[in-house]
Structure formats: structure tokens, C-alpha cells
Amino acid sequence: MDTAPSNTPAVRKKASKLKQSITDFFISLYRINQFILRFFREAFMPPFEFKEIMRQCYEVGVRSFTLITVTGFIVGLIFTKQSRPSLSQFGATSWLPSLVSIAIMRALAPLVTALIASGKVGSSIGAELGSMRVTEQIDAMEVSGTKPFKFLVCTRVLATTLTIPILSTYTGFIAMFGGYLNVAQNEGTTWSSFIQDFFSPLTYIDFVASLIKSILFGFTIGIVGCYQGFNSSKGTEGVGKAANGAVVTAMFLVFIEEVIIVQITSWFR
């Protein structure tokens, strides 16, 4: 009888915190939605910042080239090496190029590229825009009549959306080359025979789905990094949180999008 009244303030406090958390969540969803809608309003309206878009494509693509090359090669080589023992038990090592092609082109190439870009590009965008926000450079651009959202956000999101599919395609071919080296070393397969077996199980749907995934992954990485950086606060601490939030959120969304697209694609096969 006496414990219920004494717990009432604690229960009310927990209920208040829960209510505030739910409110903050929906406010964040609203802000994110407005941020994305603002991007689509301003990205395709003149004037267009072609020079800055090209510079951001260079930052996203060319500066990630070495890391993407090494990672793609290792993925193809290791996946082929690890798959051989299982197939050899059934005498089906001749299926190895087909297995590698399905795994790489359908899933690994876009996913690995997106995860690398989330860590490298997403954190860079979040930290760069976050530092500009806390040092009031963005406010100064607004005062001077420059459109900071169009120049800073739209260019970076368009750059990641255009560049990630190119990097993903490159990752797939580098991984294919890594797989070929392993197959050729162990099976003596020729390059022409490997290429024929590699592309034979792939269909038009596989290439379209991979392209759509790459475009969506690139847009997600860019918009998340820009949102985290553009809305950062609390000084240098906010810059760190913006970079970390960009990486974690982008990776989480990439995995969610991967699951959804794979499920949708399976309906058309």
C-alpha cells in the first residue's frame, strides 16, 4: 500500500522521458524529411555548380581509388579461396567462376563499396561540414548571399550518387580479377573460359539491381553525411559526433536498403 505512492514520481519521470524520446524521434524524422525535400528542390534548379560537383567527384572517387582497388582484389581472392574446399567436396570446382560472379555482382561489389565509402567519404563529409558549421562559415555564406545548402550539400550528394556506382562497377571487375588469379593458379583455367563462366549465370536483372543499389547507397551516404554535418553543434565535440553519426547511420541504412532491394529483386527472378 505504501510503495505505490513512493514509486509514482519515478514512474512519472520515466514516462516523461519516454514521451520526450518519442517526440524527439518524430521531430528528427520531420527534419530529415525536410532536409531531403530541400535537396530535391534545390539540386535541379539553376544555377548549377558543375565545377564543385566535379571537384567532389574527384574527392569521392579518385581519392578512394587505391583503397577500393586493394579491397576489391582481396574480396575476390579470399572469397574464391574460401569457396573452393566446399565445392571440391562435391567435385564441383568448375562451378567456382559462376559462384564468384553471383556473389560479387549481386551483393559484394555494391555492399563493400558502400561500406568503404561510408567510413571514408561519409565521415569526411560530416566532419568537414560540421567544422564549417561550428566555426560559423556556413552562417557567413548565408549572410554574403551565397546559397550554402546548394553549394555544400547538393554538390556532395550528387557527387556520391554519381561516383559510388562507378566505384562499385570497378570493385566488381577487380574482385573478378582476384578470383581469376586464384582459379587459374589452382585449376589452370584460361582467361576466356573464366570470363564465359563468370558472366553466364548473370541476367539483366542482376545488373539493373546492382546499379540501383549503388545509386541508392551513394545517395544515402551523401545525404546522411551532409545532414549530420550541416546540423552539428556544440563546438569540436559536435564535429566528432557528426563524423561518427554519419558513418554509423549510413552503414545501418545501407544494410537495411540491401535487405529490401534483395527481397524486391527476388520477386522478379
PDB file of N, CA, C and O in Angstrom, residues 191-263:
ATOM      1  N   TRP A 191      41.746 -17.393 -69.298  1.00  0.00           N
ATOM      2  CA  TRP A 191      41.011 -16.147 -69.081  1.00  0.00           C
ATOM      3  C   TRP A 191      39.680 -16.155 -69.839  1.00  0.00           C
ATOM      4  O   TRP A 191      38.654 -15.772 -69.277  1.00  0.00           O
ATOM      5  N   SER A 192      39.671 -16.597 -71.084  1.00  0.00           N
ATOM      6  CA  SER A 192      38.436 -16.603 -71.869  1.00  0.00           C
ATOM      7  C   SER A 192      37.401 -17.567 -71.282  1.00  0.00           C
ATOM      8  O   SER A 192      36.200 -17.261 -71.232  1.00  0.00           O
ATOM      9  N   SER A 193      37.864 -18.730 -70.820  1.00  0.00           N
ATOM     10  CA  SER A 193      36.944 -19.696 -70.218  1.00  0.00           C
ATOM     11  C   SER A 193      36.384 -19.164 -68.900  1.00  0.00           C
ATOM     12  O   SER A 193      35.188 -19.331 -68.613  1.00  0.00           O
ATOM     13  N   PHE A 194      37.231 -18.497 -68.123  1.00  0.00           N
ATOM     14  CA  PHE A 194      36.772 -17.934 -66.851  1.00  0.00           C
ATOM     15  C   PHE A 194      35.738 -16.838 -67.079  1.00  0.00           C
ATOM     16  O   PHE A 194      34.713 -16.786 -66.395  1.00  0.00           O
ATOM     17  N   ILE A 195      35.990 -15.966 -68.041  1.00  0.00           N
ATOM     18  CA  ILE A 195      35.052 -14.876 -68.333  1.00  0.00           C
ATOM     19  C   ILE A 195      33.709 -15.429 -68.787  1.00  0.00           C
ATOM     20  O   ILE A 195      32.633 -14.951 -68.389  1.00  0.00           O
ATOM     21  N   GLN A 196      33.743 -16.466 -69.633  1.00  0.00           N
ATOM     22  CA  GLN A 196      32.495 -17.059 -70.119  1.00  0.00           C
ATOM     23  C   GLN A 196      31.693 -17.667 -68.973  1.00  0.00           C
ATOM     24  O   GLN A 196      30.473 -17.465 -68.873  1.00  0.00           O
ATOM     25  N   ASP A 197      32.376 -18.397 -68.078  1.00  0.00           N
ATOM     26  CA  ASP A 197      31.688 -18.994 -66.929  1.00  0.00           C
ATOM     27  C   ASP A 197      31.266 -17.941 -65.918  1.00  0.00           C
ATOM     28  O   ASP A 197      30.275 -18.121 -65.204  1.00  0.00           O
ATOM     29  N   PHE A 198      32.004 -16.851 -65.850  1.00  0.00           N
ATOM     30  CA  PHE A 198      31.712 -15.796 -64.881  1.00  0.00           C
ATOM     31  C   PHE A 198      30.408 -15.071 -65.222  1.00  0.00           C
ATOM     32  O   PHE A 198      29.587 -14.794 -64.338  1.00  0.00           O
ATOM     33  N   PHE A 199      30.212 -14.755 -66.498  1.00  0.00           N
ATOM     34  CA  PHE A 199      29.048 -13.960 -66.891  1.00  0.00           C
ATOM     35  C   PHE A 199      27.838 -14.805 -67.288  1.00  0.00           C
ATOM     36  O   PHE A 199      26.740 -14.259 -67.427  1.00  0.00           O
ATOM     37  N   SER A 200      28.009 -16.094 -67.454  1.00  0.00           N
ATOM     38  CA  SER A 200      26.894 -16.927 -67.910  1.00  0.00           C
ATOM     39  C   SER A 200      25.704 -16.960 -66.942  1.00  0.00           C
ATOM     40  O   SER A 200      24.548 -16.964 -67.398  1.00  0.00           O
ATOM     41  N   PRO A 201      25.896 -17.003 -65.605  1.00  0.00           N
ATOM     42  CA  PRO A 201      24.726 -17.062 -64.725  1.00  0.00           C
ATOM     43  C   PRO A 201      24.073 -15.707 -64.464  1.00  0.00           C
ATOM     44  O   PRO A 201      22.990 -15.650 -63.867  1.00  0.00           O
ATOM     45  N   LEU A 202      24.694 -14.634 -64.899  1.00  0.00           N
ATOM     46  CA  LEU A 202      24.161 -13.301 -64.626  1.00  0.00           C
ATOM     47  C   LEU A 202      23.088 -12.936 -65.645  1.00  0.00           C
ATOM     48  O   LEU A 202      23.187 -13.271 -66.819  1.00  0.00           O
ATOM     49  N   THR A 203      22.080 -12.229 -65.164  1.00  0.00           N
ATOM     50  CA  THR A 203      20.982 -11.791 -66.018  1.00  0.00           C
ATOM     51  C   THR A 203      20.888 -10.272 -66.013  1.00  0.00           C
ATOM     52  O   THR A 203      21.589  -9.584 -65.259  1.00  0.00           O
ATOM     53  N   TYR A 204      20.005  -9.767 -66.847  1.00  0.00           N
ATOM     54  CA  TYR A 204      19.781  -8.326 -66.931  1.00  0.00           C
ATOM     55  C   TYR A 204      19.313  -7.775 -65.582  1.00  0.00           C
ATOM     56  O   TYR A 204      19.696  -6.663 -65.186  1.00  0.00           O
ATOM     57  N   ILE A 205      18.517  -8.543 -64.869  1.00  0.00           N
ATOM     58  CA  ILE A 205      18.007  -8.100 -63.570  1.00  0.00           C
ATOM     59  C   ILE A 205      19.150  -7.911 -62.577  1.00  0.00           C
ATOM     60  O   ILE A 205      19.131  -6.979 -61.757  1.00  0.00           O
ATOM     61  N   ASP A 206      20.156  -8.772 -62.642  1.00  0.00           N
ATOM     62  CA  ASP A 206      21.291  -8.657 -61.724  1.00  0.00           C
ATOM     63  C   ASP A 206      22.017  -7.332 -61.908  1.00  0.00           C
ATOM     64  O   ASP A 206      22.359  -6.654 -60.931  1.00  0.00           O
ATOM     65  N   PHE A 207      22.261  -6.943 -63.148  1.00  0.00           N
ATOM     66  CA  PHE A 207      22.981  -5.696 -63.413  1.00  0.00           C
ATOM     67  C   PHE A 207      22.137  -4.476 -63.038  1.00  0.00           C
ATOM     68  O   PHE A 207      22.644  -3.504 -62.481  1.00  0.00           O
ATOM     69  N   VAL A 208      20.841  -4.540 -63.348  1.00  0.00           N
ATOM     70  CA  VAL A 208      19.962  -3.413 -63.006  1.00  0.00           C
ATOM     71  C   VAL A 208      19.852  -3.259 -61.496  1.00  0.00           C
ATOM     72  O   VAL A 208      19.930  -2.142 -60.959  1.00  0.00           O
ATOM     73  N   ALA A 209      19.667  -4.383 -60.788  1.00  0.00           N
ATOM     74  CA  ALA A 209      19.551  -4.325 -59.331  1.00  0.00           C
ATOM     75  C   ALA A 209      20.837  -3.811 -58.703  1.00  0.00           C
ATOM     76  O   ALA A 209      20.803  -3.020 -57.751  1.00  0.00           O
ATOM     77  N   SER A 210      21.982  -4.244 -59.211  1.00  0.00           N
ATOM     78  CA  SER A 210      23.264  -3.774 -58.690  1.00  0.00           C
ATOM     79  C   SER A 210      23.433  -2.277 -58.918  1.00  0.00           C
ATOM     80  O   SER A 210      23.921  -1.556 -58.033  1.00  0.00           O
ATOM     81  N   LEU A 211      23.017  -1.797 -60.084  1.00  0.00           N
ATOM     82  CA  LEU A 211      23.110  -0.365 -60.384  1.00  0.00           C
ATOM     83  C   LEU A 211      22.192   0.450 -59.483  1.00  0.00           C
ATOM     84  O   LEU A 211      22.592   1.491 -58.943  1.00  0.00           O
ATOM     85  N   ILE A 212      20.958  -0.029 -59.296  1.00  0.00           N
ATOM     86  CA  ILE A 212      20.011   0.687 -58.440  1.00  0.00           C
ATOM     87  C   ILE A 212      20.520   0.740 -57.000  1.00  0.00           C
ATOM     88  O   ILE A 212      20.439   1.778 -56.323  1.00  0.00           O
ATOM     89  N   LYS A 213      21.054  -0.388 -56.529  1.00  0.00           N
ATOM     90  CA  LYS A 213      21.607  -0.412 -55.175  1.00  0.00           C
ATOM     91  C   LYS A 213      22.742   0.589 -55.033  1.00  0.00           C
ATOM     92  O   LYS A 213      22.818   1.317 -54.036  1.00  0.00           O
ATOM     93  N   SER A 214      23.626   0.632 -56.005  1.00  0.00           N
ATOM     94  CA  SER A 214      24.779   1.529 -55.925  1.00  0.00           C
ATOM     95  C   SER A 214      24.342   2.994 -55.904  1.00  0.00           C
ATOM     96  O   SER A 214      24.888   3.800 -55.144  1.00  0.00           O
ATOM     97  N   ILE A 215      23.363   3.333 -56.745  1.00  0.00           N
ATOM     98  CA  ILE A 215      22.861   4.711 -56.767  1.00  0.00           C
ATOM     99  C   ILE A 215      22.220   5.063 -55.437  1.00  0.00           C
ATOM    100  O   ILE A 215      22.461   6.150 -54.871  1.00  0.00           O
ATOM    101  N   LEU A 216      21.409   4.161 -54.915  1.00  0.00           N
ATOM    102  CA  LEU A 216      20.744   4.414 -53.637  1.00  0.00           C
ATOM    103  C   LEU A 216      21.750   4.489 -52.488  1.00  0.00           C
ATOM    104  O   LEU A 216      21.631   5.343 -51.610  1.00  0.00           O
ATOM    105  N   PHE A 217      22.750   3.617 -52.504  1.00  0.00           N
ATOM    106  CA  PHE A 217      23.787   3.663 -51.475  1.00  0.00           C
ATOM    107  C   PHE A 217      24.543   4.989 -51.530  1.00  0.00           C
ATOM    108  O   PHE A 217      24.827   5.590 -50.493  1.00  0.00           O
ATOM    109  N   GLY A 218      24.881   5.437 -52.743  1.00  0.00           N
ATOM    110  CA  GLY A 218      25.597   6.694 -52.879  1.00  0.00           C
ATOM    111  C   GLY A 218      24.788   7.878 -52.377  1.00  0.00           C
ATOM    112  O   GLY A 218      25.315   8.752 -51.675  1.00  0.00           O
ATOM    113  N   PHE A 219      23.495   7.895 -52.722  1.00  0.00           N
ATOM    114  CA  PHE A 219      22.631   8.971 -52.233  1.00  0.00           C
ATOM    115  C   PHE A 219      22.524   8.938 -50.711  1.00  0.00           C
ATOM    116  O   PHE A 219      22.584   9.989 -50.057  1.00  0.00           O
ATOM    117  N   THR A 220      22.391   7.750 -50.142  1.00  0.00           N
ATOM    118  CA  THR A 220      22.269   7.618 -48.690  1.00  0.00           C
ATOM    119  C   THR A 220      23.519   8.115 -47.980  1.00  0.00           C
ATOM    120  O   THR A 220      23.434   8.857 -46.991  1.00  0.00           O
ATOM    121  N   ILE A 221      24.678   7.712 -48.463  1.00  0.00           N
ATOM    122  CA  ILE A 221      25.938   8.139 -47.840  1.00  0.00           C
ATOM    123  C   ILE A 221      26.083   9.648 -47.893  1.00  0.00           C
ATOM    124  O   ILE A 221      26.460  10.298 -46.907  1.00  0.00           O
ATOM    125  N   GLY A 222      25.766  10.235 -49.053  1.00  0.00           N
ATOM    126  CA  GLY A 222      25.897  11.680 -49.187  1.00  0.00           C
ATOM    127  C   GLY A 222      24.908  12.446 -48.333  1.00  0.00           C
ATOM    128  O   GLY A 222      25.286  13.404 -47.646  1.00  0.00           O
ATOM    129  N   ILE A 223      23.647  12.044 -48.347  1.00  0.00           N
ATOM    130  CA  ILE A 223      22.626  12.801 -47.622  1.00  0.00           C
ATOM    131  C   ILE A 223      22.802  12.658 -46.122  1.00  0.00           C
ATOM    132  O   ILE A 223      22.582  13.611 -45.364  1.00  0.00           O
ATOM    133  N   VAL A 224      23.222  11.485 -45.650  1.00  0.00           N
ATOM    134  CA  VAL A 224      23.442  11.290 -44.210  1.00  0.00           C
ATOM    135  C   VAL A 224      24.633  12.107 -43.736  1.00  0.00           C
ATOM    136  O   VAL A 224      24.570  12.790 -42.705  1.00  0.00           O
ATOM    137  N   GLY A 225      25.745  12.050 -44.476  1.00  0.00           N
ATOM    138  CA  GLY A 225      26.920  12.822 -44.098  1.00  0.00           C
ATOM    139  C   GLY A 225      26.640  14.320 -44.081  1.00  0.00           C
ATOM    140  O   GLY A 225      27.056  15.023 -43.154  1.00  0.00           O
ATOM    141  N   CYS A 226      25.930  14.804 -45.099  1.00  0.00           N
ATOM    142  CA  CYS A 226      25.609  16.233 -45.164  1.00  0.00           C
ATOM    143  C   CYS A 226      24.646  16.637 -44.051  1.00  0.00           C
ATOM    144  O   CYS A 226      24.797  17.714 -43.456  1.00  0.00           O
ATOM    145  N   TYR A 227      23.663  15.804 -43.767  1.00  0.00           N
ATOM    146  CA  TYR A 227      22.703  16.140 -42.711  1.00  0.00           C
ATOM    147  C   TYR A 227      23.387  16.215 -41.349  1.00  0.00           C
ATOM    148  O   TYR A 227      23.150  17.148 -40.579  1.00  0.00           O
ATOM    149  N   GLN A 228      24.233  15.229 -41.062  1.00  0.00           N
ATOM    150  CA  GLN A 228      24.928  15.218 -39.774  1.00  0.00           C
ATOM    151  C   GLN A 228      25.838  16.433 -39.636  1.00  0.00           C
ATOM    152  O   GLN A 228      25.897  17.060 -38.585  1.00  0.00           O
ATOM    153  N   GLY A 229      26.576  16.754 -40.692  1.00  0.00           N
ATOM    154  CA  GLY A 229      27.489  17.885 -40.615  1.00  0.00           C
ATOM    155  C   GLY A 229      26.785  19.224 -40.647  1.00  0.00           C
ATOM    156  O   GLY A 229      27.133  20.146 -39.898  1.00  0.00           O
ATOM    157  N   PHE A 230      25.763  19.356 -41.490  1.00  0.00           N
ATOM    158  CA  PHE A 230      25.068  20.632 -41.652  1.00  0.00           C
ATOM    159  C   PHE A 230      24.302  21.025 -40.398  1.00  0.00           C
ATOM    160  O   PHE A 230      24.081  22.206 -40.150  1.00  0.00           O
ATOM    161  N   ASN A 231      23.899  20.032 -39.591  1.00  0.00           N
ATOM    162  CA  ASN A 231      23.111  20.303 -38.386  1.00  0.00           C
ATOM    163  C   ASN A 231      23.892  20.034 -37.102  1.00  0.00           C
ATOM    164  O   ASN A 231      23.287  19.858 -36.046  1.00  0.00           O
ATOM    165  N   SER A 232      25.209  19.991 -37.180  1.00  0.00           N
ATOM    166  CA  SER A 232      26.021  19.747 -35.982  1.00  0.00           C
ATOM    167  C   SER A 232      26.078  20.999 -35.113  1.00  0.00           C
ATOM    168  O   SER A 232      25.808  22.116 -35.559  1.00  0.00           O
ATOM    169  N   SER A 233      26.447  20.799 -33.847  1.00  0.00           N
ATOM    170  CA  SER A 233      26.536  21.905 -32.891  1.00  0.00           C
ATOM    171  C   SER A 233      27.503  21.502 -31.784  1.00  0.00           C
ATOM    172  O   SER A 233      28.195  20.487 -31.877  1.00  0.00           O
ATOM    173  N   LYS A 234      27.584  22.308 -30.736  1.00  0.00           N
ATOM    174  CA  LYS A 234      28.390  22.027 -29.550  1.00  0.00           C
ATOM    175  C   LYS A 234      29.890  21.973 -29.837  1.00  0.00           C
ATOM    176  O   LYS A 234      30.618  21.163 -29.290  1.00  0.00           O
ATOM    177  N   GLY A 235      30.355  22.853 -30.716  1.00  0.00           N
ATOM    178  CA  GLY A 235      31.783  23.011 -30.923  1.00  0.00           C
ATOM    179  C   GLY A 235      32.471  21.790 -31.499  1.00  0.00           C
ATOM    180  O   GLY A 235      31.920  21.051 -32.303  1.00  0.00           O
ATOM    181  N   THR A 236      33.722  21.583 -31.066  1.00  0.00           N
ATOM    182  CA  THR A 236      34.516  20.476 -31.601  1.00  0.00           C
ATOM    183  C   THR A 236      33.899  19.124 -31.269  1.00  0.00           C
ATOM    184  O   THR A 236      34.068  18.160 -32.012  1.00  0.00           O
ATOM    185  N   GLU A 237      33.201  19.044 -30.149  1.00  0.00           N
ATOM    186  CA  GLU A 237      32.515  17.796 -29.797  1.00  0.00           C
ATOM    187  C   GLU A 237      31.452  17.464 -30.835  1.00  0.00           C
ATOM    188  O   GLU A 237      31.256  16.298 -31.195  1.00  0.00           O
ATOM    189  N   GLY A 238      30.780  18.479 -31.339  1.00  0.00           N
ATOM    190  CA  GLY A 238      29.763  18.264 -32.358  1.00  0.00           C
ATOM    191  C   GLY A 238      30.345  17.781 -33.667  1.00  0.00           C
ATOM    192  O   GLY A 238      29.707  17.004 -34.387  1.00  0.00           O
ATOM    193  N   VAL A 239      31.563  18.232 -33.994  1.00  0.00           N
ATOM    194  CA  VAL A 239      32.216  17.770 -35.221  1.00  0.00           C
ATOM    195  C   VAL A 239      32.492  16.268 -35.140  1.00  0.00           C
ATOM    196  O   VAL A 239      32.252  15.527 -36.089  1.00  0.00           O
ATOM    197  N   GLY A 240      33.008  15.821 -34.006  1.00  0.00           N
ATOM    198  CA  GLY A 240      33.251  14.391 -33.820  1.00  0.00           C
ATOM    199  C   GLY A 240      31.980  13.577 -33.879  1.00  0.00           C
ATOM    200  O   GLY A 240      31.952  12.502 -34.487  1.00  0.00           O
ATOM    201  N   LYS A 241      30.920  14.089 -33.250  1.00  0.00           N
ATOM    202  CA  LYS A 241      29.642  13.382 -33.280  1.00  0.00           C
ATOM    203  C   LYS A 241      29.063  13.343 -34.691  1.00  0.00           C
ATOM    204  O   LYS A 241      28.443  12.350 -35.085  1.00  0.00           O
ATOM    205  N   ALA A 242      29.262  14.421 -35.441  1.00  0.00           N
ATOM    206  CA  ALA A 242      28.755  14.451 -36.816  1.00  0.00           C
ATOM    207  C   ALA A 242      29.459  13.407 -37.679  1.00  0.00           C
ATOM    208  O   ALA A 242      28.816  12.683 -38.449  1.00  0.00           O
ATOM    209  N   ALA A 243      30.784  13.311 -37.547  1.00  0.00           N
ATOM    210  CA  ALA A 243      31.538  12.317 -38.317  1.00  0.00           C
ATOM    211  C   ALA A 243      31.155  10.902 -37.920  1.00  0.00           C
ATOM    212  O   ALA A 243      30.932  10.034 -38.784  1.00  0.00           O
ATOM    213  N   ASN A 244      31.067  10.668 -36.617  1.00  0.00           N
ATOM    214  CA  ASN A 244      30.700   9.329 -36.142  1.00  0.00           C
ATOM    215  C   ASN A 244      29.264   8.973 -36.524  1.00  0.00           C
ATOM    216  O   ASN A 244      28.978   7.849 -36.954  1.00  0.00           O
ATOM    217  N   GLY A 245      28.357   9.931 -36.362  1.00  0.00           N
ATOM    218  CA  GLY A 245      26.955   9.687 -36.716  1.00  0.00           C
ATOM    219  C   GLY A 245      26.780   9.424 -38.197  1.00  0.00           C
ATOM    220  O   GLY A 245      25.938   8.609 -38.592  1.00  0.00           O
ATOM    221  N   ALA A 246      27.576  10.105 -39.035  1.00  0.00           N
ATOM    222  CA  ALA A 246      27.484   9.888 -40.477  1.00  0.00           C
ATOM    223  C   ALA A 246      27.869   8.463 -40.845  1.00  0.00           C
ATOM    224  O   ALA A 246      27.212   7.816 -41.663  1.00  0.00           O
ATOM    225  N   VAL A 247      28.934   7.946 -40.222  1.00  0.00           N
ATOM    226  CA  VAL A 247      29.401   6.589 -40.529  1.00  0.00           C
ATOM    227  C   VAL A 247      28.402   5.546 -40.044  1.00  0.00           C
ATOM    228  O   VAL A 247      27.980   4.662 -40.798  1.00  0.00           O
ATOM    229  N   VAL A 248      28.015   5.646 -38.777  1.00  0.00           N
ATOM    230  CA  VAL A 248      27.138   4.631 -38.185  1.00  0.00           C
ATOM    231  C   VAL A 248      25.778   4.613 -38.871  1.00  0.00           C
ATOM    232  O   VAL A 248      25.258   3.549 -39.241  1.00  0.00           O
ATOM    233  N   THR A 249      25.180   5.787 -39.054  1.00  0.00           N
ATOM    234  CA  THR A 249      23.850   5.862 -39.666  1.00  0.00           C
ATOM    235  C   THR A 249      23.874   5.392 -41.114  1.00  0.00           C
ATOM    236  O   THR A 249      22.978   4.653 -41.552  1.00  0.00           O
ATOM    237  N   ALA A 250      24.898   5.802 -41.871  1.00  0.00           N
ATOM    238  CA  ALA A 250      24.977   5.402 -43.278  1.00  0.00           C
ATOM    239  C   ALA A 250      25.133   3.890 -43.411  1.00  0.00           C
ATOM    240  O   ALA A 250      24.477   3.270 -44.253  1.00  0.00           O
ATOM    241  N   MET A 251      25.996   3.298 -42.591  1.00  0.00           N
ATOM    242  CA  MET A 251      26.180   1.847 -42.658  1.00  0.00           C
ATOM    243  C   MET A 251      24.899   1.106 -42.301  1.00  0.00           C
ATOM    244  O   MET A 251      24.524   0.123 -42.952  1.00  0.00           O
ATOM    245  N   PHE A 252      24.206   1.578 -41.273  1.00  0.00           N
ATOM    246  CA  PHE A 252      22.953   0.942 -40.868  1.00  0.00           C
ATOM    247  C   PHE A 252      21.917   1.016 -41.988  1.00  0.00           C
ATOM    248  O   PHE A 252      21.259   0.014 -42.324  1.00  0.00           O
ATOM    249  N   LEU A 253      21.780   2.178 -42.608  1.00  0.00           N
ATOM    250  CA  LEU A 253      20.808   2.338 -43.683  1.00  0.00           C
ATOM    251  C   LEU A 253      21.192   1.525 -44.913  1.00  0.00           C
ATOM    252  O   LEU A 253      20.321   1.009 -45.624  1.00  0.00           O
ATOM    253  N   VAL A 254      22.493   1.410 -45.182  1.00  0.00           N
ATOM    254  CA  VAL A 254      22.950   0.610 -46.319  1.00  0.00           C
ATOM    255  C   VAL A 254      22.534  -0.846 -46.148  1.00  0.00           C
ATOM    256  O   VAL A 254      22.059  -1.486 -47.096  1.00  0.00           O
ATOM    257  N   PHE A 255      22.692  -1.384 -44.950  1.00  0.00           N
ATOM    258  CA  PHE A 255      22.284  -2.770 -44.700  1.00  0.00           C
ATOM    259  C   PHE A 255      20.772  -2.933 -44.845  1.00  0.00           C
ATOM    260  O   PHE A 255      20.295  -3.928 -45.411  1.00  0.00           O
ATOM    261  N   ILE A 256      20.017  -1.970 -44.338  1.00  0.00           N
ATOM    262  CA  ILE A 256      18.560  -2.035 -44.463  1.00  0.00           C
ATOM    263  C   ILE A 256      18.147  -1.993 -45.935  1.00  0.00           C
ATOM    264  O   ILE A 256      17.292  -2.775 -46.396  1.00  0.00           O
ATOM    265  N   GLU A 257      18.741  -1.092 -46.699  1.00  0.00           N
ATOM    266  CA  GLU A 257      18.424  -0.988 -48.121  1.00  0.00           C
ATOM    267  C   GLU A 257      18.820  -2.250 -48.878  1.00  0.00           C
ATOM    268  O   GLU A 257      18.114  -2.675 -49.801  1.00  0.00           O
ATOM    269  N   GLU A 258      19.945  -2.843 -48.496  1.00  0.00           N
ATOM    270  CA  GLU A 258      20.381  -4.092 -49.130  1.00  0.00           C
ATOM    271  C   GLU A 258      19.334  -5.188 -48.954  1.00  0.00           C
ATOM    272  O   GLU A 258      18.981  -5.887 -49.909  1.00  0.00           O
ATOM    273  N   VAL A 259      18.829  -5.336 -47.735  1.00  0.00           N
ATOM    274  CA  VAL A 259      17.823  -6.371 -47.462  1.00  0.00           C
ATOM    275  C   VAL A 259      16.549  -6.114 -48.266  1.00  0.00           C
ATOM    276  O   VAL A 259      15.977  -7.041 -48.878  1.00  0.00           O
ATOM    277  N   ILE A 260      16.113  -4.865 -48.312  1.00  0.00           N
ATOM    278  CA  ILE A 260      14.873  -4.539 -49.020  1.00  0.00           C
ATOM    279  C   ILE A 260      15.008  -4.781 -50.519  1.00  0.00           C
ATOM    280  O   ILE A 260      14.130  -5.384 -51.164  1.00  0.00           O
ATOM    281  N   ILE A 261      16.125  -4.320 -51.106  1.00  0.00           N
ATOM    282  CA  ILE A 261      16.310  -4.470 -52.548  1.00  0.00           C
ATOM    283  C   ILE A 261      16.474  -5.931 -52.936  1.00  0.00           C
ATOM    284  O   ILE A 261      15.967  -6.378 -53.983  1.00  0.00           O
ATOM    285  N   VAL A 262      17.184  -6.703 -52.117  1.00  0.00           N
ATOM    286  CA  VAL A 262      17.330  -8.133 -52.399  1.00  0.00           C
ATOM    287  C   VAL A 262      15.966  -8.823 -52.392  1.00  0.00           C
ATOM    288  O   VAL A 262      15.670  -9.671 -53.245  1.00  0.00           O
ATOM    289  N   GLN A 263      15.124  -8.453 -51.453  1.00  0.00           N
ATOM    290  CA  GLN A 263      13.785  -9.047 -51.380  1.00  0.00           C
ATOM    291  C   GLN A 263      12.942  -8.656 -52.590  1.00  0.00           C
ATOM    292  O   GLN A 263      12.262  -9.510 -53.186  1.00  0.00           O
TER     293      GLN A 263
END
